[in-house]
Short mmCIF file of C-alpha atoms in Angstrom, two decimals:
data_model
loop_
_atom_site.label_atom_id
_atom_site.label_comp_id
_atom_site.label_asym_id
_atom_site.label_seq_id
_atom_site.Cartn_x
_atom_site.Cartn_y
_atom_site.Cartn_z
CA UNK A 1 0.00 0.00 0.00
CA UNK A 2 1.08 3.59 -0.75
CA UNK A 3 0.44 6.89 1.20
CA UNK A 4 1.11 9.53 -1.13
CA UNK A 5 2.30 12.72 -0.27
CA UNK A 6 -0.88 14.81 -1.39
CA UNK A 7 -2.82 12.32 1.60
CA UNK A 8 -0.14 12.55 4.02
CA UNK A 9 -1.07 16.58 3.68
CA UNK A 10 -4.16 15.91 3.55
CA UNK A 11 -4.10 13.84 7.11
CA UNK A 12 -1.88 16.54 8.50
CA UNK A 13 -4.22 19.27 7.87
CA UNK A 14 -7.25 17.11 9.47
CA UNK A 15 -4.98 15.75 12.06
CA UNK A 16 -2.65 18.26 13.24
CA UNK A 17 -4.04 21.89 11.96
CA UNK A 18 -8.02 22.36 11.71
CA UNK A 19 -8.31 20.60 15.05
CA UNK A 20 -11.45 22.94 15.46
CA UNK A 21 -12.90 21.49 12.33
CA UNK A 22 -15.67 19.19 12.31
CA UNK A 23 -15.94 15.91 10.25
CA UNK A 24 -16.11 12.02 10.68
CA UNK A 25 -13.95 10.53 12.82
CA UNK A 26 -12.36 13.85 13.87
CA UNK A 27 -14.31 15.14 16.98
CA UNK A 28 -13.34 19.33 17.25
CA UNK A 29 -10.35 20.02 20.31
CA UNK A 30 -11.77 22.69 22.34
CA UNK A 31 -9.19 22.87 24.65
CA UNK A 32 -5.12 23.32 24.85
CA UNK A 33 -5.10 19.74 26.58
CA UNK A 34 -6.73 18.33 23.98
CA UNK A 35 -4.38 20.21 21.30
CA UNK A 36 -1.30 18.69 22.96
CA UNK A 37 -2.80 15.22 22.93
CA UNK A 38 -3.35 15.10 19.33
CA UNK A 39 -0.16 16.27 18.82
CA UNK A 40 1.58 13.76 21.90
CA UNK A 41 3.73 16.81 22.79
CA UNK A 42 4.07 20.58 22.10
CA UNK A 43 8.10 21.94 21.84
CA UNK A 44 8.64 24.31 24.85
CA UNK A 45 12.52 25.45 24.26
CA UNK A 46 11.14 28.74 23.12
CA UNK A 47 8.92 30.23 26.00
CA UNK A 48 6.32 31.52 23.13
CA UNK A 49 6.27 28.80 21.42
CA UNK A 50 3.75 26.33 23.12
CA UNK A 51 1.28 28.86 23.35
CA UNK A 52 1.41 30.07 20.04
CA UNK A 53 1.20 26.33 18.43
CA UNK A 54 -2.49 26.08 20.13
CA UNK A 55 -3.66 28.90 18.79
CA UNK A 56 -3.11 28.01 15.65
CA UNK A 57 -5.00 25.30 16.09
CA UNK A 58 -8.00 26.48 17.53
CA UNK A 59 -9.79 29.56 17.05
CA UNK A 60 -11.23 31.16 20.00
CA UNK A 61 -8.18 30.16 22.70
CA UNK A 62 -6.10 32.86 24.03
CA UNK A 63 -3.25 32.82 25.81
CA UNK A 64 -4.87 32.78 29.04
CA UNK A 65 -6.20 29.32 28.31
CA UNK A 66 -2.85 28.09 27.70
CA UNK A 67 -1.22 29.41 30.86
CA UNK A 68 -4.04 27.84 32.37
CA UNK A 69 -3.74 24.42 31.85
CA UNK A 70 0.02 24.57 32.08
CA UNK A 71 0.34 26.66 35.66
CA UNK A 72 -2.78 26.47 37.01
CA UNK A 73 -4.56 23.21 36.12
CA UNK A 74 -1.26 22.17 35.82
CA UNK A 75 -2.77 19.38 33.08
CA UNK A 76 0.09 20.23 30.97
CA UNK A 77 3.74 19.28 32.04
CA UNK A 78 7.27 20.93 30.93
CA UNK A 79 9.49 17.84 30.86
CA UNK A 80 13.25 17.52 29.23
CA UNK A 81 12.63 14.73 27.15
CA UNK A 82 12.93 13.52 23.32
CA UNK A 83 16.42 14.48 21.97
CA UNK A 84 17.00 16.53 24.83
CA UNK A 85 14.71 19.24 24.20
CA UNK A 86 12.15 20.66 26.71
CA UNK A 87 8.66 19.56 25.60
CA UNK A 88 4.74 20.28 26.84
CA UNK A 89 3.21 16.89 27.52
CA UNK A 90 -0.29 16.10 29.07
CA UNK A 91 -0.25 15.01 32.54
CA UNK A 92 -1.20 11.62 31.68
CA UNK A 93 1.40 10.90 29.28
CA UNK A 94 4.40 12.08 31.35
CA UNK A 95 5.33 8.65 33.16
CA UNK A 96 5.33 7.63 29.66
CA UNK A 97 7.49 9.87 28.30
CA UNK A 98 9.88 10.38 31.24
CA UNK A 99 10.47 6.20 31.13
CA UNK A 100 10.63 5.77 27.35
CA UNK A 101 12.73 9.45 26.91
CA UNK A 102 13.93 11.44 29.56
CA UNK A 103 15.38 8.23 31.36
CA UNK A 104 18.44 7.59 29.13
CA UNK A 105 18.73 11.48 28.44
CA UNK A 106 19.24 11.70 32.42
CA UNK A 107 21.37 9.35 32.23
CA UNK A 108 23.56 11.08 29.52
CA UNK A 109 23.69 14.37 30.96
CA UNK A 110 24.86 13.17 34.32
CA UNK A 111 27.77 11.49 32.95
CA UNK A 112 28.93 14.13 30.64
CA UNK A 113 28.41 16.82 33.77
CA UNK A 114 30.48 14.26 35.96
CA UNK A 115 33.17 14.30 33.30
CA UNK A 116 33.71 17.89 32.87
CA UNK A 117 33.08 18.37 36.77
CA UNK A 118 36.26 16.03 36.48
CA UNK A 119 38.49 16.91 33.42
CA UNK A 120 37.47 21.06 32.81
CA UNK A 121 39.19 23.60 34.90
CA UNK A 122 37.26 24.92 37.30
CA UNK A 123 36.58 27.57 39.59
CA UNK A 124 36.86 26.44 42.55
CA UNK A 125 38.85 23.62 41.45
CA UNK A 126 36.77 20.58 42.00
CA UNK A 127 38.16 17.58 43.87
CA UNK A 128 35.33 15.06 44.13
CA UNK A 129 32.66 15.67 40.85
CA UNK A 130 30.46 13.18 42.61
CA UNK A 131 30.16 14.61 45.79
CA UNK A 132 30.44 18.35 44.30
CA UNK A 133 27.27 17.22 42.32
CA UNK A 134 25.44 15.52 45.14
CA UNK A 135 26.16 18.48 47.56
CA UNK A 136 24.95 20.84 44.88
CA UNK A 137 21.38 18.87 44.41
CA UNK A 138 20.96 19.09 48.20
CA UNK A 139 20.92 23.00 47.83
CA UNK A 140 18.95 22.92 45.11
CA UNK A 141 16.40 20.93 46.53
CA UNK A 142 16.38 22.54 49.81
CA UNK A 143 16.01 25.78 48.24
CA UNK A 144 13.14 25.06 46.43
CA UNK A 145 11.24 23.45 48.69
CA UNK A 146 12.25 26.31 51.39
CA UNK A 147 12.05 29.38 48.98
CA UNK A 148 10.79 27.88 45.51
CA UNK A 149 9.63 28.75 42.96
CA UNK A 150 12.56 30.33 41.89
CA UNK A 151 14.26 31.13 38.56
CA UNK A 152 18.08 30.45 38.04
CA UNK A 153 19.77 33.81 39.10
CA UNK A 154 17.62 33.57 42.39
CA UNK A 155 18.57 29.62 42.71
CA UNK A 156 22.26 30.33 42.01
CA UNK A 157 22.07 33.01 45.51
CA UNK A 158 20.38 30.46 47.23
CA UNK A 159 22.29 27.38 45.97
CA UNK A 160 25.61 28.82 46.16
CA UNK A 161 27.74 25.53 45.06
CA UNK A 162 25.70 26.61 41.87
CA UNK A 163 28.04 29.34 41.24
CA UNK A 164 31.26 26.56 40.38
CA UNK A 165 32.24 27.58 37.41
CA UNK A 166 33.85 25.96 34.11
CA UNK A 167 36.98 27.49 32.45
CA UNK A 168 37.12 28.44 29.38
CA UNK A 169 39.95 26.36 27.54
CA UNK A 170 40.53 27.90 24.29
CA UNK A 171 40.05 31.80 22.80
CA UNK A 172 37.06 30.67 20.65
CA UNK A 173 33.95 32.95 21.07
CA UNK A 174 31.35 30.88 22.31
CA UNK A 175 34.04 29.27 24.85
CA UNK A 176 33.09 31.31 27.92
CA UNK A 177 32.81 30.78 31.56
CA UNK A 178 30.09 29.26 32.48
CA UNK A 179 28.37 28.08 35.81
CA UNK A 180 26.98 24.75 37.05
CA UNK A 181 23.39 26.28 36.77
CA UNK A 182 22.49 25.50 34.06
CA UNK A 183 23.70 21.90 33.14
CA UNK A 184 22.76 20.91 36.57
CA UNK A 185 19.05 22.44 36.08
CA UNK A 186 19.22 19.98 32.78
CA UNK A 187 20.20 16.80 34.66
CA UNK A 188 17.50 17.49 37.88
CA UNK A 189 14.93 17.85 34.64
CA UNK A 190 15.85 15.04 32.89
CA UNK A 191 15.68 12.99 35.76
CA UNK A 192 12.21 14.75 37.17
CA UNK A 193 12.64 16.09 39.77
CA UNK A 194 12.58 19.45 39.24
CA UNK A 195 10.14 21.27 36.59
CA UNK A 196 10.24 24.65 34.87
CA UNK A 197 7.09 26.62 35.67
CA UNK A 198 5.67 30.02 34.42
CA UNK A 199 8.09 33.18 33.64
CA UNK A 200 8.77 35.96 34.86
CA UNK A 201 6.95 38.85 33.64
CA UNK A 202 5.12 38.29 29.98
CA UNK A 203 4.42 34.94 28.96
CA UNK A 204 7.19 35.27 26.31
CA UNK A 205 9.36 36.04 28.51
CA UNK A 206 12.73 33.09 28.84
CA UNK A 207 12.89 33.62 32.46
CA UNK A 208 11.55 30.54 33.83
CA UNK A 209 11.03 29.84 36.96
CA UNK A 210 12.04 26.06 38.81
CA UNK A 211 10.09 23.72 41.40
CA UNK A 212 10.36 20.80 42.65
CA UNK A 213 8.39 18.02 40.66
CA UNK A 214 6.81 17.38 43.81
CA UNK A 215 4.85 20.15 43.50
CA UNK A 216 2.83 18.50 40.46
CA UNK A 217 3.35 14.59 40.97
CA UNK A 218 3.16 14.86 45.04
CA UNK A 219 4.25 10.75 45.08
CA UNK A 220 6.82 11.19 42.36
CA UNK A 221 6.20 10.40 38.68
CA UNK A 222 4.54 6.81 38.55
CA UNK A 223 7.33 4.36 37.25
CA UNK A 224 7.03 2.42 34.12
CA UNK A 225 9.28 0.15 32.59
CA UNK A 226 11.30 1.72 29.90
CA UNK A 227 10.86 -0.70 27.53
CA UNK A 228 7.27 -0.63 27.68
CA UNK A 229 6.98 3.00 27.67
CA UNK A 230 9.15 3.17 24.81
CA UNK A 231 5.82 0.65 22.84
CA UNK A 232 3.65 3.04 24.08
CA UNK A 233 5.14 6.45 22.84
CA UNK A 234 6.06 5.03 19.47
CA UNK A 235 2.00 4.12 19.49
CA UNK A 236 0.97 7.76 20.58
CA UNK A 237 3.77 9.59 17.88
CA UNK A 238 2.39 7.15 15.07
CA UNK A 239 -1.04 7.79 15.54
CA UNK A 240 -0.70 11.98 15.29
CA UNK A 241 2.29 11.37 12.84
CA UNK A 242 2.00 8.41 10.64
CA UNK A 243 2.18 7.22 8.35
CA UNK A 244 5.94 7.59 8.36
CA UNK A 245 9.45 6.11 8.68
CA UNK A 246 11.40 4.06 11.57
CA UNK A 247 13.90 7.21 10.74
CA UNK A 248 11.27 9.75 11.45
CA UNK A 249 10.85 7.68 14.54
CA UNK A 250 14.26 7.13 15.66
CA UNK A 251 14.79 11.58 15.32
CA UNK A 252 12.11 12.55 17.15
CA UNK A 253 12.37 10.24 19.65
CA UNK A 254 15.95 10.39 20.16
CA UNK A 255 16.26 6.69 20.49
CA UNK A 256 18.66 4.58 18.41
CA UNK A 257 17.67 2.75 15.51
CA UNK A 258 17.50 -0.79 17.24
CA UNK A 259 15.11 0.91 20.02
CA UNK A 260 12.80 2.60 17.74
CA UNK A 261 12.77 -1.01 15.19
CA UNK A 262 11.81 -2.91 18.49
CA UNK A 263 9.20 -0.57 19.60
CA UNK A 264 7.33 -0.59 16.24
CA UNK A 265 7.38 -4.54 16.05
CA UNK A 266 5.44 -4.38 19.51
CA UNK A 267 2.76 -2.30 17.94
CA UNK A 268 -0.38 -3.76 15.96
CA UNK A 269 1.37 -1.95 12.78
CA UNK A 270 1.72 -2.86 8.83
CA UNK A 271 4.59 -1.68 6.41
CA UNK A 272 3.51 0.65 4.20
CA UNK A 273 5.41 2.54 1.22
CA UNK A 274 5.14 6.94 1.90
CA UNK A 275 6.12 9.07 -0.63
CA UNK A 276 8.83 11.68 0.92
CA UNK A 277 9.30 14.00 -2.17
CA UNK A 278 8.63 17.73 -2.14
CA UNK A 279 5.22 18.27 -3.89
CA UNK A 280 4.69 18.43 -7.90
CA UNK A 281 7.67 16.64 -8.36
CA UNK A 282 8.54 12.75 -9.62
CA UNK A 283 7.53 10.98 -6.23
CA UNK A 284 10.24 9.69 -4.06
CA UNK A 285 9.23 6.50 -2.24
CA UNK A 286 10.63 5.15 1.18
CA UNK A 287 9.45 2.30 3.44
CA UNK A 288 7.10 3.28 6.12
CA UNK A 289 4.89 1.95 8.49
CA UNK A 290 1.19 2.78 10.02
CA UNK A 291 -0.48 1.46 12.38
CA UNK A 292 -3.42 -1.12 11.52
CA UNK A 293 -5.92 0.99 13.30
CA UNK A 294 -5.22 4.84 11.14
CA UNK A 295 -8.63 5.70 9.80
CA UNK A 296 -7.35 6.75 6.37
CA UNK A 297 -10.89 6.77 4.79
CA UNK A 298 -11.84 9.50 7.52
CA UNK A 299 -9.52 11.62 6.57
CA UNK A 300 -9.95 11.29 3.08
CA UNK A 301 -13.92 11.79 3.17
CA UNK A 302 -14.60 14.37 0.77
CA UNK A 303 -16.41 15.74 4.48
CA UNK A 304 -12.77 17.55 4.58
CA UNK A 305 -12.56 18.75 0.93
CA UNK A 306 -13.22 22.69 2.21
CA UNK A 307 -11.58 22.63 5.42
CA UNK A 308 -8.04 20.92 3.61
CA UNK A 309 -8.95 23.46 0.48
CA UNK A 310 -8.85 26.65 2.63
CA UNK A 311 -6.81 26.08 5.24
CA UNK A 312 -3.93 28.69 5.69
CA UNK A 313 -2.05 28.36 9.59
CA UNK A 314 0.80 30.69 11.21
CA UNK A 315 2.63 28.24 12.94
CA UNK A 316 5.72 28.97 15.51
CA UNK A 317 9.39 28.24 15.57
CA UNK A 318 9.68 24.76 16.32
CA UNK A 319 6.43 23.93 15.95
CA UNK A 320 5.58 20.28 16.57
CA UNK A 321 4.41 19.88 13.19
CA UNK A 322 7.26 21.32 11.35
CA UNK A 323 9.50 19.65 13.25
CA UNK A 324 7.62 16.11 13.61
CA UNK A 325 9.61 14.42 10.48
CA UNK A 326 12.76 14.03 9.94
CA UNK A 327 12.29 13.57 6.18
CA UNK A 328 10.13 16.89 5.34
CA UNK A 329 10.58 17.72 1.81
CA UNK A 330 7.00 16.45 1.07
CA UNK A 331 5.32 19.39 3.19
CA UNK A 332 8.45 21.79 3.00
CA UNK A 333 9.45 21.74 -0.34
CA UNK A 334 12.58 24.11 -1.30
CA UNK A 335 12.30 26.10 1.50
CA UNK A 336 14.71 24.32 4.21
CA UNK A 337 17.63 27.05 3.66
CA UNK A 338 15.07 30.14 4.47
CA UNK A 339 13.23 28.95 6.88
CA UNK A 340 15.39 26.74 9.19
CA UNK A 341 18.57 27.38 11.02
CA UNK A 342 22.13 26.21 10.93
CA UNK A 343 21.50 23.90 13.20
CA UNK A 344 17.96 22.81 12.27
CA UNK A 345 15.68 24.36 14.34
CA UNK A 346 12.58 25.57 12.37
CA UNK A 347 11.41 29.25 12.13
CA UNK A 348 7.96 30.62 12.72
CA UNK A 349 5.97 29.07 9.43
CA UNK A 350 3.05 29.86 6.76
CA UNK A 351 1.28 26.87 5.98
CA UNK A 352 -1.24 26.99 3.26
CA UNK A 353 -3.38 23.37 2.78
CA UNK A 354 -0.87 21.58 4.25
CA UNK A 355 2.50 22.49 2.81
CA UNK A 356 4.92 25.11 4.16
CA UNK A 357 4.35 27.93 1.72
CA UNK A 358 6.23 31.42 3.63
CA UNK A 359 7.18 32.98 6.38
CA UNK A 360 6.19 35.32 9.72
CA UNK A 361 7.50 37.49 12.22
CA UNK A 362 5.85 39.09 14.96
CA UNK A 363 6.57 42.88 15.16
CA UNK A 364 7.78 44.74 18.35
CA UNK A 365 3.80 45.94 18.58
CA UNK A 366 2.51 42.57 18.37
CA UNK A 367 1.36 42.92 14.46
CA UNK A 368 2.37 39.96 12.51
CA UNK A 369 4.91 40.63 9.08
CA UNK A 370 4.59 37.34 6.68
CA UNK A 371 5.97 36.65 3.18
CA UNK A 372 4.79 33.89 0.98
CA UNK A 373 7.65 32.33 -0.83
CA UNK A 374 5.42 30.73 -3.60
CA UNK A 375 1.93 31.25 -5.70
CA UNK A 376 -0.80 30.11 -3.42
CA UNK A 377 -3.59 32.29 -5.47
CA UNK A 378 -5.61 34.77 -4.73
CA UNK A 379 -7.85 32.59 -2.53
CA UNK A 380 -4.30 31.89 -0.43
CA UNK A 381 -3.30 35.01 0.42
CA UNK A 382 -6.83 36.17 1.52
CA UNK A 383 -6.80 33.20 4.12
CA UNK A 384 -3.24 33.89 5.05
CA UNK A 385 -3.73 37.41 5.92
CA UNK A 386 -6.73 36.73 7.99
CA UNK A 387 -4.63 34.20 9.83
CA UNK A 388 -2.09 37.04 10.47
CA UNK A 389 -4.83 39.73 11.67
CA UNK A 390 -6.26 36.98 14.01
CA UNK A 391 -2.90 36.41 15.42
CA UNK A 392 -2.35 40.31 15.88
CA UNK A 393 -5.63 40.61 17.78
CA UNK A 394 -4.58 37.76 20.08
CA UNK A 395 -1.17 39.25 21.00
CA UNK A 396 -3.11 42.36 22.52
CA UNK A 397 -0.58 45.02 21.08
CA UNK A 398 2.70 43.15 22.76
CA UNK A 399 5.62 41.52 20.59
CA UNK A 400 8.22 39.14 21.47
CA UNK A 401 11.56 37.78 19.91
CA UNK A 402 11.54 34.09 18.89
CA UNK A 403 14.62 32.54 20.65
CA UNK A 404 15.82 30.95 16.78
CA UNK A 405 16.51 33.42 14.33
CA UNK A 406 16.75 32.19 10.45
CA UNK A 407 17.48 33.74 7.25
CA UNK A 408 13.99 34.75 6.03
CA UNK A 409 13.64 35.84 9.70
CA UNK A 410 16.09 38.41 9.38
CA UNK A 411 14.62 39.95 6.01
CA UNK A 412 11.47 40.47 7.24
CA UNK A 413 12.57 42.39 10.22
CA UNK A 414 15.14 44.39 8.32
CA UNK A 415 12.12 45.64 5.83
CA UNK A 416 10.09 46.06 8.74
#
């Protein structure tokens, strides 16, 4: 069987855009939990970022809705997880994605901090990593539990074996000093027992604030064994983002490739072939899998013909859908070199019936700047700009600086 790409945009768009749309199979998300759970988790390295991928989603959520759920309800979850990156999960997914991801991540991070604890210069000069580091989470703890919540300048005063410092040990740029503060932060995530809460000031804002995990899971995150949990995220991913590869797998997990085989040969799942190439050209076939129970036919009912037809989305850097493949030509196109990074990390998106089509920046008043990179017709532009006045209205008059800057990035703000 083969999923071309024209249904694999079609599926995204019913699946992972117009979640407010009705049609069989597809009941409309009303909320920003039920957003994240159709999309397993939401990327939360760039403070905006999570509550700007909802709105797209859903018209008629603001960003008081998010904050919400993630601070007050506390139904959403920051958690260092999947390729070390700080995601959104729901509540009721995070024993499975601390087991199956943030587990070996931990495990990672401790060892590298141990090693340059024991091999980098330091300031003090370190004599025992392992009790330095054990001595260090002790503070931290304490602190938080005495003072908390606190963000990382205010931990670092009251935490003071924070303050160790690593050497720089060449005259390259980025080689700087730098405290334990941060890495150590990374490690107590990882491992959950510590979780990053709301900033300070707007809800842009990168000053994040730290708590104990305690604080949300009062008996500690349920344990699960890792193998098991790894089954049942490759289950949740493939259901929001299959059909796909074991490669598109392996990236976003983070996993290796024998983990990510293993955990798709547990699942009730069929090979399939999906076409990878960038639309309107020859397609380019690779071996993919699905599992048995994807409703294709749903989201192929000609139910969905408007709502895939006119759909036009604004969606954030590092948006979980532009960032849930590793092989993306076949919604990106040509575009990779404007709109990503050097280091991959995906800029602030137009999407117009589900293929990347431009670009968007928010101005320093909160209005939003896009530029479409192809023809998407009259018909496209209209819906696009009506995106972009919604999103205006919804900042309120207040701007804010995406954290990953990329080419087309910097054009639009230069002929703002």
């Amino acid at each position: 069987m083969r999923i071309t790409g024209e249904q694999r945009r079609r599926r995204l768009v019913v699946r992972q855009l117009a979640l407010g749309a009705h049609g069989p199979g597809a009941d409309p998300v009303t909320t920003a939990e039920e957003v994240t759970e159709r999309l397993v988790a939401l990327h939360a390295t760039d403070a905006p970022s999570v509550h700007l991928a909802v709105l797209a989603r859903v018209p008629g959520l603001t960003l008081d809705d998010v904050r919400d759920a993630l601070f007050e309800r506390r139904s959403l979850v920051k958690v260092l997880a999947m390729r070390r990156t700080m995601f959104v999960v729901p509540r009721d997914l995070v024993p499975v994605v601390h087991a199956g991801a943030s587990g070996g991540v931990a495990r990672r991070l401790r060892t590298r901090l141990l090693k340059e604890l024991g091999t980098l210069p330091t300031d003090p000069v370190v004599d025992d990593p392992e009790a330095l580091l054990a001595a260090a989470e002790a503070q931290v703890h304490a602190a938080l539990v005495e003072q908390g919540p606190l963000d990382g300048a205010q931990l670092s005063r009251a935490a003071p074996l924070l303050r160790t410092a690593f050497l720089p040990t060449t005259d390259k740029a980025w080689d700087v000093r730098r405290t334990l503060t941060s890495p150590l932060l990374s490690v107590l995530s990882a491992e959950g027992s510590v979780v990053r809460g709301e900033p300070r000031g707007a809800w842009s804002s990168p000053r994040h604030v730290w708590s104990p995990m305690s604080d949300w899971f009062p008996d500690g995150i349920p344990a699960l064994d890792e193998d098991a949990a790894r089954v049942e995220l490759a289950r949740a991913w493939l259901a929001a983002f299959g059909p796909a590869t074991v490669a598109d797998l392996k990236w976003w997990t983070g996993w290796n490739l024998g983990q990510a085989r293993r955990a798709v040969a547990a699942l009730d799942a069929r090979e399939v072939e999906v076409e990878v190439g960038p639309p309107g050209q020859e397609p380019v076939v690779a071996e993919g899998v699905m599992l048995r129970s994807t409703d294709l036919d749903s989201d192929l009912d000609p139910a969905f013909d408007d709502v895939v037809a006119g759909h036009a989305a604004l969606l954030p850097t590092l948006d979980p859908t532009t960032m849930g493949w590793t092989a993306r030509d076949w919604y990106l196109g040509p575009h990779r070199p404007q709109l990503f990074d050097s280091a991959g990390n995906a800029g602030a998106t137009v999407w117009w019936q589900g293929r990347v089509v431009g670009a968007w920046v928010p101005r320093p008043d909160g209005e939003i700047a896009w530029r479409l990179l192809e023809d998407v017709g009259a018909d496209g532009e209209a819906a696009v700009a009506a995106e972009a006045a919604r999103l205006t209205v919804l900042l309120g008059g207040t701007g804010f600086t995406p954290g990953y800057v990329t080419p087309l990035y910097r054009e639009l703000l230069a002929a703002g």
